[in-house]
Amino acid sequence: MYSYYGTEYLGAAHGLSSILQMLLSYYEYLQPADQELVWQSVDFLMDQEQNSNWPPELGETIERENELVHWCHGAPGIAYLFAKAYLVSKKPQYLDTCIRCGELTWQKGLLKKGPGICHGVAGSAYVFLLLYRLTGNSKYIYRAQRCVEVFYIYFHAGRVEEPYVSITKKRQMPKDGYSEEIEKEVIQAFLGSAPQLTLQLYICVLQQEITAARSIFMVLSLLSIVYGALRCNILAIKIKYDDYDVSVKPAAYLCIFLWRSFEIATRVTVLVLFSSVLQIWILPVVLVNFFGFFFYPWILFWQSKSPFPENIEKALSRVGTTIVLCLLTFLYAGINMFCWSAVQVKLNDPDLINKSQNWYRLTVYYILRFIENAFLLLMWYIYKTDIYLYVCAPLLVLQLLISYCMAVLFMLVFYQFCHPCKKLFSSSISEGLLSCFTFLCFICKPAKSTVLTNKAEVKSPENTDEAWSSSKTIDSQKGNLHQSVSSNA
């Protein structure tokens, strides 16, 4: 075993993998016994894999705090060995190992030490170019292009960029070289502007007066919330389809804007109307909604029995990671309080985002939200006070329900016709809704069939006697027929 200054390294810079790669490059010149030793060494190195990565030296255990995913130490450099082993032997296990190296490199994100090869971004980018040459999959060339965009940021900004949590999430890299954090806009919209809009509208209802300044402020708050929801939609699309070059057309932006405008405006108005007549009861409504959506991702995580997420940020301890996840679910609950969150949190996913298109969850959310809004409006209509004396209550209720239906309509138009990746859906939203309603009907069907079966089993004595007599008649006919056949024979 080769040792570098007394240490048996495994990586590409000073270790076993680069030596084996060079030997495989001249494989045909080796003696058969030496070839066998090389393959034994390659398999030995493959056995040292720990969660798609390799420790810097032999016998070391990878710990989350000091895990290295570099070209010099780790999966990005060792991937070249298994690529060469696959080209020489054509054994699929070597290609699978090489692909796992690339996926880990993409999952762990960019390195903060610079654009170099040894322990920088270029070392990661070369892995994606290698996998593209091996597999021909265009997603790897796209990932390499993302790394090139980072080079542009490095040199255009003239400063050291902060490390990314993951290439696939939380950051955009515009063409001008400046990074932008979308989550700040979403936080400002739903944890800042949304409560402000609700409070200002509540004050206007109680005072029965809307000043020009307050109306302008409320319009700006509504636009801020809608803009945050729109950015959340675009972020969800880019995360779910990160391996594709997504281009959102103006028609899609318009549908999202109208969808979110009707949905959020209706929701805020319903909450304000209900709280204006039943002040104390708005508290349980808000708490049930908020804590329900706050604990929902945690319940799914506990049911999945997955290990605790360890890839949020290397510098964070388990307590820090828990705090970050709680803040994420807190924001998720705040969004769902007012509208459907396009970014669905999934704590057992490496990116913490559910990338599948779940039409069932979407349908259930809007059905329950419509029922809740209708119930709150009914309570307002029953207990409305004199401040609504000059308001046509039935017409207002009808307008709000129609507005919410308009939001659902624009959502359906967006997913059916304007979604930039609608061709990648395994099923369209119309098919998803149809299957969802079919499933709901199927749940009710067994109960009905069970009742019919029970009714069929409970028969009157007369029907039982008739069945017994008819059975006896058939048996006698069979006996007569048997005698007739015997006599003819």
Tab-separated table of C-alpha atoms in Angstrom, residues 2 20 33 81 95 105 122 130 135 141 210 232 239 272 295 301 319 368 371 391 405 420 442 463 469:
chain	number	residue	atom	x	y	z
A	2	TYR	CA	1.469	3.346	-1.059
A	20	LEU	CA	-4.705	2.666	-9.958
A	33	ALA	CA	-1.022	-11.536	-12.513
A	81	LEU	CA	-10.671	5.847	-11.305
A	95	LEU	CA	-20.221	3.139	-13.658
A	105	THR	CA	-20.662	16.293	-5.621
A	122	ALA	CA	-13.304	23.426	-11.223
A	130	LEU	CA	-16.658	13.231	-17.174
A	135	THR	CA	-23.489	8.615	-20.127
A	141	ILE	CA	-23.406	19.260	-19.011
A	210	ILE	CA	-60.548	53.989	4.491
A	232	CYS	CA	-42.091	31.201	-4.402
A	239	ILE	CA	-35.836	23.559	-7.784
A	272	VAL	CA	-60.900	40.094	8.792
A	295	PHE	CA	-46.046	20.121	12.408
A	301	PHE	CA	-40.568	13.018	8.567
A	319	VAL	CA	-29.098	21.823	17.671
A	368	LEU	CA	-60.538	22.166	2.840
A	371	ILE	CA	-64.890	24.752	3.173
A	391	VAL	CA	-73.527	46.057	3.382
A	405	CYS	CA	-63.108	29.948	-7.259
A	420	PRO	CA	-43.023	25.881	-18.396
A	442	PHE	CA	-63.681	4.588	-4.337
A	463	ASN	CA	-86.954	-17.065	0.170
A	469	SER	CA	-87.552	-26.404	-3.099
